[in-house]
Coordinates of C-alpha atoms and ligand atoms in Angstrom, one line a residue:
M101 CA 29.0 4.8 10.4
E102 CA 25.9 5.3 8.3
I103 CA 23.6 2.5 7.6
W104 CA 24.3 2.3 3.9
F105 CA 21.3 1.9 1.6
N106 CA 23.5 0.4 -1.1
P107 CA 26.2 -1.4 0.8
A108 CA 28.1 -2.5 -2.3
Q109 CA 28.3 1.0 -3.6
S110 CA 29.2 2.5 -0.2
L111 CA 31.9 -0.1 0.4
E112 CA 33.3 0.6 -3.1
S113 CA 33.7 4.3 -2.4
I114 CA 35.2 3.8 1.0
L115 CA 37.7 1.3 -0.3
K116 CA 38.7 3.7 -3.0
K117 CA 39.1 6.5 -0.6
V118 CA 41.3 4.4 1.7
A119 CA 43.4 3.2 -1.3
G120 CA 44.0 6.8 -2.1
T121 CA 45.8 7.3 1.2
L122 CA 48.0 4.3 0.6
E123 CA 51.2 4.4 -1.2
G124 CA 51.5 2.5 -4.5
F125 CA 47.7 2.1 -5.3
S126 CA 46.9 3.4 -8.7
E127 CA 44.3 6.1 -9.5
E128 CA 42.3 3.5 -11.4
F129 CA 42.2 1.0 -8.5
S130 CA 38.8 -0.7 -8.6
P131 CA 37.9 -2.4 -5.4
D132 CA 35.5 -4.8 -7.2
V133 CA 33.0 -5.3 -4.5
R134 CA 30.4 -8.0 -5.0
A135 CA 27.9 -10.0 -3.0
S136 CA 29.6 -13.0 -1.6
D137 CA 28.9 -16.5 -0.6
P138 CA 27.0 -16.0 2.7
R139 CA 29.2 -18.6 4.3
F140 CA 32.1 -16.1 4.1
G141 CA 30.4 -12.8 4.5
D142 CA 28.0 -10.4 2.8
F143 CA 30.4 -8.7 0.4
Q144 CA 33.7 -9.5 -1.0
A145 CA 36.3 -7.1 -2.5
N146 CA 38.6 -8.7 -5.0
G147 CA 40.3 -5.7 -6.4
V148 CA 43.4 -5.8 -4.2
L149 CA 44.5 -9.0 -6.0
A150 CA 44.8 -7.2 -9.4
E151 CA 46.5 -4.3 -7.7
A152 CA 49.1 -6.5 -6.0
K153 CA 49.9 -8.1 -9.4
R154 CA 50.4 -4.7 -10.9
M155 CA 52.6 -3.6 -7.9
K156 CA 54.4 -7.0 -8.0
K157 CA 53.6 -7.5 -4.3
N158 CA 52.4 -10.5 -2.3
P159 CA 48.6 -10.1 -2.6
R160 CA 47.8 -11.5 0.9
E161 CA 50.3 -9.1 2.5
L162 CA 48.9 -6.2 0.5
A163 CA 45.4 -7.2 1.6
Q164 CA 46.5 -7.3 5.2
S165 CA 48.0 -3.8 5.1
F166 CA 44.9 -2.6 3.3
V167 CA 42.6 -4.1 6.0
A168 CA 44.8 -2.5 8.7
E169 CA 44.5 0.8 7.0
L170 CA 40.7 0.4 6.7
E171 CA 40.5 -0.3 10.5
K172 CA 42.6 2.8 11.2
S173 CA 40.5 5.0 8.9
G174 CA 37.4 4.7 11.2
E175 CA 35.2 4.4 8.2
L176 CA 33.9 1.0 9.3
D177 CA 32.3 0.5 12.7
S178 CA 33.4 -2.9 14.0
D179 CA 30.1 -3.3 15.8
L180 CA 28.4 -3.2 12.4
V181 CA 30.8 -4.8 10.0
S182 CA 33.7 -7.1 10.4
M183 CA 36.5 -7.9 8.0
S184 CA 38.6 -11.0 7.2
I185 CA 41.0 -12.0 4.5
A186 CA 40.5 -15.2 2.6
G187 CA 42.5 -17.1 0.0
P188 CA 45.2 -15.3 -1.8
G189 CA 43.8 -11.8 -0.8
F190 CA 40.1 -11.5 -1.0
I191 CA 38.6 -9.2 1.7
N192 CA 35.4 -10.3 3.2
F193 CA 32.9 -8.0 4.9
K194 CA 30.3 -9.4 7.2
F195 CA 27.5 -7.4 8.6
S196 CA 26.4 -7.9 12.2
P197 CA 22.8 -8.6 13.2
K198 CA 22.8 -5.0 14.5
F199 CA 23.5 -3.7 11.0
F200 CA 20.7 -5.8 9.6
G201 CA 18.3 -4.7 12.3
L202 CA 19.2 -1.0 11.7
W203 CA 18.9 -1.5 8.0
V204 CA 15.3 -2.8 8.0
A205 CA 14.3 -0.2 10.5
Q206 CA 15.7 2.6 8.4
Y207 CA 14.6 1.6 5.0
R208 CA 11.0 0.6 5.8
D209 CA 9.0 3.2 4.0
A210 CA 8.7 3.8 0.3
E211 CA 9.7 7.5 0.5
N212 CA 13.0 6.7 2.0
L213 CA 13.7 4.1 -0.6
K214 CA 13.0 6.6 -3.3
K215 CA 15.1 9.3 -1.7
S216 CA 18.0 6.9 -1.3
S217 CA 17.7 5.6 -4.9
G218 CA 17.6 9.2 -6.2
T219 CA 21.3 9.6 -6.6
L220 CA 22.0 8.3 -10.1
Y221 CA 20.0 10.9 -11.9
A222 CA 19.9 13.6 -9.2
G223 CA 19.6 17.1 -10.7
K224 CA 19.4 15.8 -14.3
K225 CA 16.9 17.0 -16.7
V226 CA 15.8 14.1 -18.9
V227 CA 13.5 14.1 -21.9
I228 CA 12.0 10.7 -22.6
D229 CA 10.4 10.2 -26.1
Y230 CA 7.5 7.7 -26.0
P231 CA 5.0 6.4 -27.0
S232 CA 5.2 8.6 -30.1
P233 CA 2.9 6.6 -32.5
N234 CA 2.1 7.6 -36.0
T235 CA -1.2 9.3 -36.5
A236 CA -4.2 8.1 -38.5
K237 CA -3.6 4.5 -37.4
Q238 CA -5.1 2.5 -34.6
M239 CA -2.7 1.4 -32.0
H240 CA -2.1 -2.3 -32.2
V241 CA 0.0 -5.0 -30.5
G242 CA 3.1 -3.5 -32.1
H243 CA 2.7 -0.5 -29.8
L244 CA 2.5 -2.6 -26.6
R245 CA 6.2 -2.6 -26.0
I246 CA 6.6 1.1 -26.4
L247 CA 3.9 1.8 -23.9
V248 CA 5.0 -0.8 -21.4
I249 CA 8.8 -0.4 -21.6
G250 CA 8.5 3.4 -22.0
E251 CA 6.5 3.8 -18.9
A252 CA 8.7 1.5 -16.8
I253 CA 11.8 3.4 -17.9
A254 CA 10.2 6.7 -17.2
R255 CA 9.2 5.6 -13.7
L256 CA 12.7 4.2 -13.1
L257 CA 14.3 7.4 -14.2
Q258 CA 12.1 9.5 -11.9
F259 CA 12.7 7.1 -9.1
C260 CA 16.4 7.6 -9.6
G261 CA 16.1 11.3 -9.3
A262 CA 15.6 12.5 -12.8
D263 CA 13.6 15.7 -13.5
L264 CA 11.6 14.1 -16.3
V265 CA 9.7 15.3 -19.3
R266 CA 7.6 12.7 -21.1
D267 CA 7.5 14.0 -24.7
N268 CA 5.1 12.2 -27.0
H269 CA 6.7 12.8 -30.4
I270 CA 3.7 11.7 -32.6
G271 CA 4.2 11.2 -36.3
D272 CA 1.7 13.7 -37.6
W273 CA 3.4 15.2 -40.6
G274 CA 4.4 12.3 -42.7
T275 CA 3.9 11.3 -46.3
N276 CA 0.8 9.3 -45.5
F277 CA -1.2 12.6 -45.2
G278 CA -0.8 13.2 -49.0
I279 CA -2.6 9.9 -49.8
L280 CA -5.1 10.3 -47.1
I281 CA -6.1 13.8 -48.1
F282 CA -6.2 12.8 -51.7
E283 CA -8.5 9.9 -51.0
I284 CA -10.8 12.0 -48.7
K285 CA -11.3 14.5 -51.4
R286 CA -11.7 11.9 -54.1
T287 CA -14.4 10.0 -52.3
G288 CA -16.0 13.0 -50.7
Y289 CA -15.6 11.4 -47.3
V290 CA -17.5 13.1 -44.5
F291 CA -16.2 12.7 -41.0
P292 CA -18.8 10.9 -38.8
E293 CA -19.9 12.4 -35.5
D294 CA -18.4 9.5 -33.6
D295 CA -14.6 9.9 -33.5
S296 CA -14.0 6.3 -32.6
V297 CA -15.5 5.1 -35.8
A298 CA -13.7 7.7 -37.8
L299 CA -10.2 6.3 -37.1
A300 CA -11.1 2.8 -38.4
E301 CA -12.6 4.4 -41.5
L302 CA -9.5 6.5 -42.0
E303 CA -7.4 3.4 -41.9
E304 CA -9.5 1.9 -44.6
L305 CA -9.3 5.1 -46.7
Y306 CA -5.6 5.0 -46.4
K307 CA -5.4 1.4 -47.7
A308 CA -7.8 2.1 -50.5
G309 CA -6.1 5.4 -51.4
T310 CA -2.7 3.7 -51.5
A311 CA -4.0 0.9 -53.8
Y312 CA -5.6 3.6 -56.0
V313 CA -2.6 5.8 -56.6
K314 CA -0.3 2.9 -57.0
D315 CA -2.3 1.5 -59.9
E316 CA -0.5 3.7 -62.4
E317 CA -2.3 2.1 -65.4
A318 CA -5.9 2.6 -64.2
H319 CA -5.3 6.0 -62.6
P320 CA -2.4 7.8 -64.3
G321 CA -1.2 10.9 -62.5
A322 CA -3.0 10.0 -59.3
F323 CA 0.3 9.4 -57.4
D324 CA 1.5 12.9 -58.3
E325 CA -1.8 14.4 -57.2
A326 CA -1.4 12.8 -53.8
R327 CA 2.1 14.1 -53.5
L328 CA 0.9 17.5 -54.4
E329 CA -1.7 17.3 -51.6
L330 CA 1.1 16.8 -49.2
V331 CA 3.1 19.7 -50.6
K332 CA 0.0 21.9 -50.4
L333 CA -0.4 20.8 -46.8
Q334 CA 3.2 21.6 -46.0
Q335 CA 2.8 25.0 -47.6
G336 CA -0.2 25.8 -45.4
D337 CA -3.1 25.4 -47.8
P338 CA -6.2 26.1 -45.6
E339 CA -8.4 23.3 -46.9
N340 CA -5.7 20.7 -46.5
L341 CA -4.8 22.0 -43.1
E342 CA -8.4 21.7 -42.0
I343 CA -8.6 18.1 -43.1
W344 CA -5.2 17.4 -41.5
K345 CA -6.3 18.9 -38.1
R346 CA -9.4 16.8 -38.1
I347 CA -7.4 13.6 -38.8
V348 CA -5.0 14.4 -36.0
K349 CA -7.8 15.1 -33.6
V350 CA -9.6 11.9 -34.3
S351 CA -6.3 10.0 -34.0
N352 CA -5.2 11.6 -30.8
A353 CA -8.5 11.0 -29.1
A354 CA -8.3 7.3 -29.9
C355 CA -4.7 7.1 -28.8
E356 CA -5.4 8.8 -25.5
K357 CA -7.9 6.0 -24.6
I358 CA -5.1 3.5 -25.0
Y359 CA -2.6 5.6 -23.1
D360 CA -5.1 5.7 -20.2
L361 CA -5.5 2.0 -20.3
F362 CA -1.8 1.6 -19.8
G363 CA -1.4 4.5 -17.3
V364 CA 0.7 6.5 -19.7
H365 CA 0.5 10.2 -19.3
P366 CA 2.7 12.3 -21.6
D367 CA 3.7 15.8 -20.2
V368 CA 3.8 17.3 -23.7
T369 CA 2.8 16.1 -27.1
L370 CA 5.1 17.8 -29.6
G371 CA 4.7 15.9 -32.8
E372 CA 6.6 16.2 -36.0
S373 CA 4.3 19.0 -37.2
F374 CA 5.4 21.2 -34.3
Y375 CA 8.9 21.4 -35.9
R376 CA 7.7 22.3 -39.4
D377 CA 8.9 25.9 -39.1
K378 CA 12.1 24.8 -37.3
V379 CA 13.7 22.7 -40.0
D380 CA 15.1 25.5 -42.1
R381 CA 17.5 26.4 -39.3
I382 CA 18.7 22.8 -39.4
Y383 CA 19.5 22.9 -43.1
K384 CA 21.2 26.2 -42.8
E385 CA 23.4 25.3 -39.8
L386 CA 24.3 21.8 -41.2
C387 CA 25.4 23.4 -44.4
E388 CA 27.3 26.2 -42.7
C389 CA 29.2 23.6 -40.6
Q390 CA 29.9 21.7 -43.8
I391 CA 28.3 18.6 -42.3
A392 CA 25.5 18.3 -44.9
E393 CA 25.9 18.5 -48.7
E394 CA 23.6 18.8 -51.7
D395 CA 23.1 15.6 -53.6
E396 CA 20.7 15.6 -56.6
G397 CA 18.6 18.1 -54.8
A398 CA 18.5 16.3 -51.5
L399 CA 20.6 17.3 -48.5
I400 CA 22.6 14.4 -47.1
V401 CA 25.1 13.7 -44.4
W402 CA 27.9 11.1 -44.4
N403 CA 29.3 10.1 -41.0
D404 CA 32.8 8.9 -41.8
S405 CA 33.8 8.3 -38.2
D406 CA 31.6 5.2 -38.3
P407 CA 32.5 2.7 -41.1
R408 CA 28.8 1.7 -41.3
Y409 CA 27.8 5.2 -42.3
A410 CA 30.9 6.4 -44.1
R411 CA 31.0 7.7 -47.7
T412 CA 33.6 5.1 -48.6
N413 CA 31.3 2.2 -47.6
E414 CA 29.6 1.0 -50.8
N415 CA 26.7 -0.5 -48.9
A416 CA 26.1 2.5 -46.7
A417 CA 23.3 5.0 -47.3
P418 CA 23.7 8.6 -46.2
F419 CA 21.6 10.3 -43.6
I420 CA 19.1 12.2 -45.7
V421 CA 18.1 15.3 -43.9
R422 CA 16.0 17.0 -46.6
K423 CA 14.2 15.2 -49.4
K424 CA 14.8 15.8 -53.1
D425 CA 11.5 17.7 -53.4
G426 CA 12.7 20.0 -50.7
G427 CA 10.4 18.6 -48.1
S428 CA 11.4 17.7 -44.5
N429 CA 11.6 14.1 -43.4
Y430 CA 12.0 12.0 -40.2
A431 CA 15.6 12.9 -40.0
S432 CA 15.2 16.7 -40.3
T433 CA 12.4 16.7 -37.8
D434 CA 14.5 14.6 -35.3
L435 CA 17.4 17.0 -35.6
A436 CA 15.1 20.0 -35.0
T437 CA 13.5 18.1 -32.1
L438 CA 16.8 17.5 -30.4
L439 CA 17.8 21.1 -30.6
Y440 CA 14.5 22.1 -29.2
R441 CA 14.9 19.7 -26.3
V442 CA 18.2 21.1 -25.4
E443 CA 17.3 24.8 -25.9
H444 CA 13.8 24.7 -24.5
F445 CA 13.9 21.9 -22.0
K446 CA 17.6 22.2 -21.2
A447 CA 17.9 18.4 -21.5
D448 CA 21.0 16.8 -20.0
E449 CA 19.8 13.5 -21.5
V450 CA 17.4 12.4 -24.1
V451 CA 16.0 8.8 -24.1
Y452 CA 14.3 7.5 -27.2
V453 CA 12.1 4.4 -26.9
T454 CA 11.4 2.6 -30.2
D455 CA 11.8 -0.9 -31.8
D456 CA 15.1 -2.1 -33.0
R457 CA 14.4 -1.4 -36.7
Q458 CA 15.2 2.2 -36.0
Q459 CA 18.8 1.6 -34.9
D460 CA 20.4 3.0 -37.9
H461 CA 18.3 6.1 -37.9
F462 CA 19.3 6.9 -34.3
R463 CA 23.0 6.1 -34.8
M464 CA 23.1 8.5 -37.7
L465 CA 21.1 11.0 -35.8
F466 CA 23.4 10.9 -32.8
L467 CA 26.6 11.1 -34.9
T468 CA 25.3 14.0 -37.0
A469 CA 24.1 15.9 -34.0
K470 CA 27.3 15.5 -32.1
R471 CA 29.3 17.1 -35.0
W472 CA 26.8 19.8 -35.4
F473 CA 26.5 20.6 -31.7
D474 CA 30.2 20.6 -31.2
Q475 CA 30.8 23.1 -34.0
K476 CA 28.1 25.3 -32.8
Q477 CA 29.2 24.9 -29.2
Y478 CA 25.7 23.9 -28.1
P479 CA 25.7 21.7 -24.9
F480 CA 25.5 18.2 -26.1
P481 CA 23.2 16.0 -24.0
S482 CA 23.8 12.3 -23.5
L483 CA 21.6 10.4 -26.0
R484 CA 20.3 6.9 -25.5
H485 CA 18.3 4.8 -27.9
V486 CA 16.2 2.3 -25.8
M487 CA 15.3 -0.3 -28.4
F488 CA 13.4 -3.5 -28.1
G489 CA 12.7 -6.6 -30.1
K490 CA 9.5 -8.1 -31.5
I491 CA 6.6 -9.9 -29.9
L492 CA 6.3 -13.4 -31.5
G493 CA 3.2 -15.6 -31.5
E494 CA 3.4 -19.1 -30.2
N495 CA 4.3 -20.2 -33.7
G496 CA 7.5 -18.1 -33.5
K497 CA 6.2 -15.6 -36.1
P498 CA 5.3 -12.0 -35.4
I499 CA 2.0 -12.0 -33.5
K500 CA -1.2 -11.6 -35.6
T501 CA -4.9 -12.2 -35.4
K502 CA -6.2 -15.5 -36.8
E503 CA -7.1 -13.7 -40.0
G504 CA -3.5 -12.4 -40.3
G505 CA -4.4 -8.8 -39.2
S506 CA -2.7 -6.8 -36.5
I507 CA -4.2 -7.3 -33.0
K508 CA -5.7 -4.2 -31.6
L509 CA -4.4 -3.3 -28.1
K510 CA -7.9 -2.8 -26.7
S511 CA -8.9 -6.4 -27.7
L512 CA -5.6 -7.8 -26.2
V513 CA -6.4 -6.1 -22.9
D514 CA -10.0 -7.3 -23.0
E515 CA -8.9 -10.9 -23.6
A516 CA -6.4 -10.7 -20.8
T517 CA -9.1 -9.4 -18.4
E518 CA -11.6 -12.1 -19.5
R519 CA -9.0 -14.9 -19.0
A520 CA -8.0 -13.5 -15.6
F521 CA -11.6 -13.3 -14.6
A522 CA -12.1 -17.0 -15.3
I523 CA -9.0 -17.8 -13.2
V524 CA -9.9 -15.6 -10.3
S525 CA -13.4 -16.9 -10.2
E526 CA -12.1 -20.4 -10.1
K527 CA -9.7 -19.7 -7.3
N528 CA -12.0 -17.4 -5.3
P529 CA -15.6 -18.4 -6.0
D530 CA -16.8 -16.8 -2.8
L531 CA -15.6 -13.2 -3.6
P532 CA -18.4 -10.9 -4.8
E533 CA -18.5 -10.7 -8.6
E534 CA -17.7 -6.9 -8.6
E535 CA -14.5 -7.6 -6.7
R536 CA -13.5 -10.5 -8.9
K537 CA -14.0 -8.2 -11.9
Q538 CA -11.8 -5.5 -10.4
I539 CA -9.1 -8.0 -9.4
A540 CA -9.2 -9.5 -13.0
G541 CA -8.8 -6.0 -14.5
T542 CA -5.6 -5.5 -12.5
I543 CA -4.2 -8.9 -13.1
G544 CA -5.0 -9.0 -16.8
I545 CA -3.1 -5.9 -17.7
A546 CA -0.4 -6.5 -15.1
A547 CA 0.3 -10.0 -16.7
I548 CA 0.7 -8.5 -20.1
R549 CA 3.0 -5.8 -18.8
Y550 CA 5.1 -8.1 -16.7
A551 CA 5.6 -10.8 -19.4
D552 CA 6.9 -8.0 -21.7
L553 CA 9.2 -6.5 -19.1
L554 CA 10.6 -9.8 -17.9
Q555 CA 12.8 -10.4 -20.9
N556 CA 15.9 -8.4 -21.7
R557 CA 14.2 -5.9 -24.0
T558 CA 16.6 -6.2 -26.8
I559 CA 15.5 -9.7 -27.7
N560 CA 12.3 -11.0 -29.3
Y561 CA 9.9 -12.8 -26.9
M562 CA 7.1 -15.2 -27.4
F563 CA 3.6 -14.3 -26.2
S564 CA 1.8 -17.1 -24.4
W565 CA -1.4 -16.6 -22.5
D566 CA -0.8 -19.6 -20.3
R567 CA 2.6 -18.6 -19.3
L568 CA 1.7 -15.0 -18.6
L569 CA -1.3 -15.7 -16.5
A570 CA 0.2 -18.6 -14.5
F571 CA 0.1 -18.2 -10.7
E572 CA 3.5 -20.0 -10.5
G573 CA 6.8 -19.0 -12.0
N574 CA 8.0 -15.6 -12.8
T575 CA 4.7 -13.9 -13.6
A576 CA 2.7 -10.9 -12.5
P577 CA 0.0 -13.1 -10.8
Y578 CA 2.7 -14.8 -8.7
L579 CA 4.1 -11.5 -7.5
L580 CA 0.8 -9.9 -6.9
Y581 CA -0.2 -12.9 -5.0
A582 CA 3.0 -12.8 -2.9
A583 CA 2.2 -9.2 -2.0
A584 CA -1.5 -9.8 -1.2
R585 CA -0.5 -12.8 0.9
I586 CA 1.6 -10.6 3.2
L587 CA -1.4 -8.3 3.7
S588 CA -3.4 -11.3 4.7
I589 CA -0.7 -12.3 7.2
F590 CA -1.2 -8.9 8.8
R591 CA -5.0 -9.2 8.8
K592 CA -4.7 -12.6 10.5
A593 CA -2.3 -11.1 13.1
G594 CA -4.8 -8.4 13.8
T595 CA -2.4 -5.7 12.6
S596 CA -1.7 -3.7 9.4
F597 CA 1.2 -2.5 7.3
E598 CA 0.8 1.0 8.7
A599 CA 0.8 -0.1 12.3
I600 CA 4.0 -2.2 11.8
A601 CA 5.7 0.7 10.0
E602 CA 5.1 2.9 13.1
N603 CA 7.2 0.6 15.4
N604 CA 10.6 2.3 15.7
D605 CA 12.3 -0.5 17.7
V606 CA 15.5 -2.0 16.3
L607 CA 15.0 -5.7 16.3
L608 CA 17.9 -8.1 15.5
P609 CA 17.5 -10.8 12.9
T610 CA 19.3 -14.0 13.9
T611 CA 17.9 -17.1 12.1
D612 CA 19.2 -18.1 8.6
G613 CA 15.8 -17.3 7.1
E614 CA 15.6 -13.9 8.6
I615 CA 19.2 -13.0 7.6
A616 CA 18.8 -14.3 4.1
L617 CA 15.7 -12.2 3.7
V618 CA 17.3 -9.0 4.9
R619 CA 20.2 -9.6 2.6
K620 CA 17.7 -9.9 -0.3
L621 CA 15.9 -6.8 0.8
M622 CA 19.2 -5.0 0.7
G623 CA 19.7 -6.1 -2.9
F624 CA 16.9 -3.8 -4.1
S625 CA 19.2 -0.8 -4.4
T626 CA 21.6 -2.7 -6.7
A627 CA 18.7 -4.0 -8.9
V628 CA 17.3 -0.5 -9.3
Q629 CA 20.7 0.9 -10.0
T630 CA 21.5 -1.7 -12.7
A631 CA 18.1 -1.3 -14.3
C632 CA 18.4 2.4 -14.4
S633 CA 22.0 2.6 -15.7
E634 CA 21.2 0.1 -18.5
L635 CA 17.6 1.3 -18.8
K636 CA 16.5 -2.3 -18.6
P637 CA 13.5 -3.1 -16.4
H638 CA 14.0 -6.8 -16.5
Y639 CA 16.6 -6.5 -13.7
I640 CA 13.7 -5.4 -11.4
C641 CA 11.6 -8.4 -12.5
T642 CA 14.4 -10.8 -11.7
Y643 CA 15.0 -9.2 -8.4
L644 CA 11.3 -9.2 -7.3
F645 CA 10.9 -12.8 -8.3
E646 CA 14.0 -13.8 -6.2
L647 CA 12.7 -11.7 -3.3
A648 CA 9.3 -13.4 -3.4
G649 CA 11.2 -16.8 -3.3
T650 CA 13.4 -15.8 -0.4
F651 CA 10.4 -14.5 1.4
S652 CA 8.6 -17.9 0.9
S653 CA 11.5 -19.8 2.4
F654 CA 11.6 -17.4 5.3
Y655 CA 7.9 -17.7 5.9
A656 CA 8.1 -21.5 5.7
A657 CA 11.0 -21.7 8.1
D658 CA 10.2 -19.0 10.7
K659 CA 6.8 -18.8 12.2
V660 CA 5.7 -15.2 12.1
M661 CA 3.3 -15.4 15.1
D662 CA 6.0 -16.5 17.5
D663 CA 5.2 -16.4 21.2
D664 CA 8.2 -14.1 21.9
V665 CA 7.0 -10.6 21.2
N666 CA 10.4 -9.4 19.9
T667 CA 10.7 -12.3 17.5
R668 CA 7.1 -11.7 16.4
N669 CA 7.6 -8.0 15.8
L670 CA 10.8 -8.6 13.9
R671 CA 9.2 -11.1 11.6
L672 CA 6.2 -8.8 11.1
R673 CA 8.7 -6.0 10.3
L674 CA 10.4 -8.3 7.7
C675 CA 7.0 -9.1 6.2
A676 CA 6.3 -5.3 6.0
N677 CA 9.6 -4.5 4.4
T678 CA 9.1 -7.2 1.8
Y679 CA 5.7 -6.0 1.0
M680 CA 6.9 -2.4 0.6
I681 CA 9.7 -3.4 -1.7
L682 CA 7.4 -5.6 -3.7
K683 CA 4.9 -2.8 -4.0
T684 CA 7.5 -0.2 -4.9
G685 CA 9.2 -2.5 -7.4
L686 CA 5.9 -3.5 -9.1
H687 CA 4.9 0.2 -9.2
L688 CA 8.2 0.9 -11.1
L689 CA 7.0 -1.6 -13.7
G690 CA 3.6 0.1 -14.0
I691 CA 1.8 -2.5 -11.9
E692 CA -0.3 -1.7 -8.8
T693 CA -0.7 -4.3 -6.1
L694 CA -4.0 -5.7 -4.8
N695 CA -5.1 -6.0 -1.2
R696 CA -6.8 -9.3 -1.8
M697 CA -6.5 -11.9 -4.5
Ligands
LIG161 N1 6.6 7.9 -34.9 C1 7.7 7.0 -34.9 C2 7.2 5.6 -35.3 O1 6.1 5.3 -35.0 C3 8.5 6.9 -33.6 C4 9.1 8.2 -33.2 C5 10.2 8.0 -32.2 N2 10.8 9.3 -31.8 C6 11.6 10.0 -32.5 N3 12.0 11.1 -32.0 N4 12.0 9.6 -33.7 O2 8.0 4.9 -35.8

């Protein structure tokens, strides 16, 4: 028998297989394996009960014959796992110390964890769309979640075996360029040498330009002029293209600094402008397939299969795939982008990370694309919109600066680092200043990330400095500290993580603390799997927090430096496995561990 990486999953498939050989079990039989109360065993299968009901049989008797068949099948080694029947027909599975010992020996290095986790997305080509900001604007706190959640999900997908393309679909072809170009020309704006100043200035120009053209009375016709600048740009006017290129360059340079800060590295940046010569095909095909229709000059799509977007719904708006003036829009570009991702990248799945205000857009996009791809017989990828809620300030309102402006990401990170520095200095006044700075840099950004990932992403969460930097509770500092503490245990024991990992002995856990810890370590696979199938990193946070807690109980109850060498080695091994899983899990969240804290 193999030492299953993910016992729940392996048991599930073995039980299904055995049920298949038994008369009367239905095709849909679900073994329903779940972690059980440790007093009874490690896992429990409840599915036989429902099956007995369906077959109108005595559940306990059915469970007995099922267990007999399992024993006969030879799938389970009685040395490693024992079975018993409880209550009306639950089947309990209990692992032996030998199974636990073999498990911690086998899954003790990060590579092996990754290999074993890489089944969910094995062989799948996935395009993930993030952070995809709009150009000509500085990145602010509103972009935090895209960076943090996008990166965690990208890492999870890769960890689960996906062949991943990070595609940064920047908004570099939108209507704002009309106003911006208009205002640049009107004011005779000259781009400064220093790109970092230019972006702030462009933002001001955009604000001023918008106010100018909207003041119809004072500046009649200005709005139309601005629109014309956009049309000229879209038609390839050389002067406007030059200005546009410069804006995009300035903007991308600034964004890249922020990406670096958050460890985000897109593989490709194919913004909206990349698709400008690819939208005509979309109009043509959608019309040919009779999916789109003309409406007062615009091209629109109704998706009747969903009442929310159906023609008959008075409150519904259609999916506008071409504007009245003939120009492309967000929808046309996204349709072209999807086709490109399938044709060029051969995507099996496309994951879009944006806030929840874009829900309708993506629903209509997916519905429209499905009809179009089916008619054209293009392979249709699985499409997922990973959306997230807002960040609220401590007053419960969307987070802003004192003056009511949007908080720049750079200043948020700076503040986190400063606050972390103060805390680290207080806790470790003896560490050299350089090291305290470096530790604070890691903790600051880790704390921001973790607080964001901790919540189920679909809900709003409240930003609180005190909470996110606390060393107790479910925070990044707490987990970083838990990991660093294990390294200090090794240092005190005169050994290291690497030295422990080299020991091949199979050592048997026996105390309650040891066994509880191994059980928790085994839960990593389920946490990763759930996080990856729902694309929700908070399952990893919850798991890591629980693991750190279980580790603390073990550490308090079982002295690591025991006189007995086997006991000592086993406990050091358990410390090492815990460290490795903490480190791997935090890495999935975009957080790197510290050697000292
Ligand atoms: N640029 C858009 C925005 O900032 C997000 C783009 C998301 N990706 C996409 N393919 N629509 O709102």
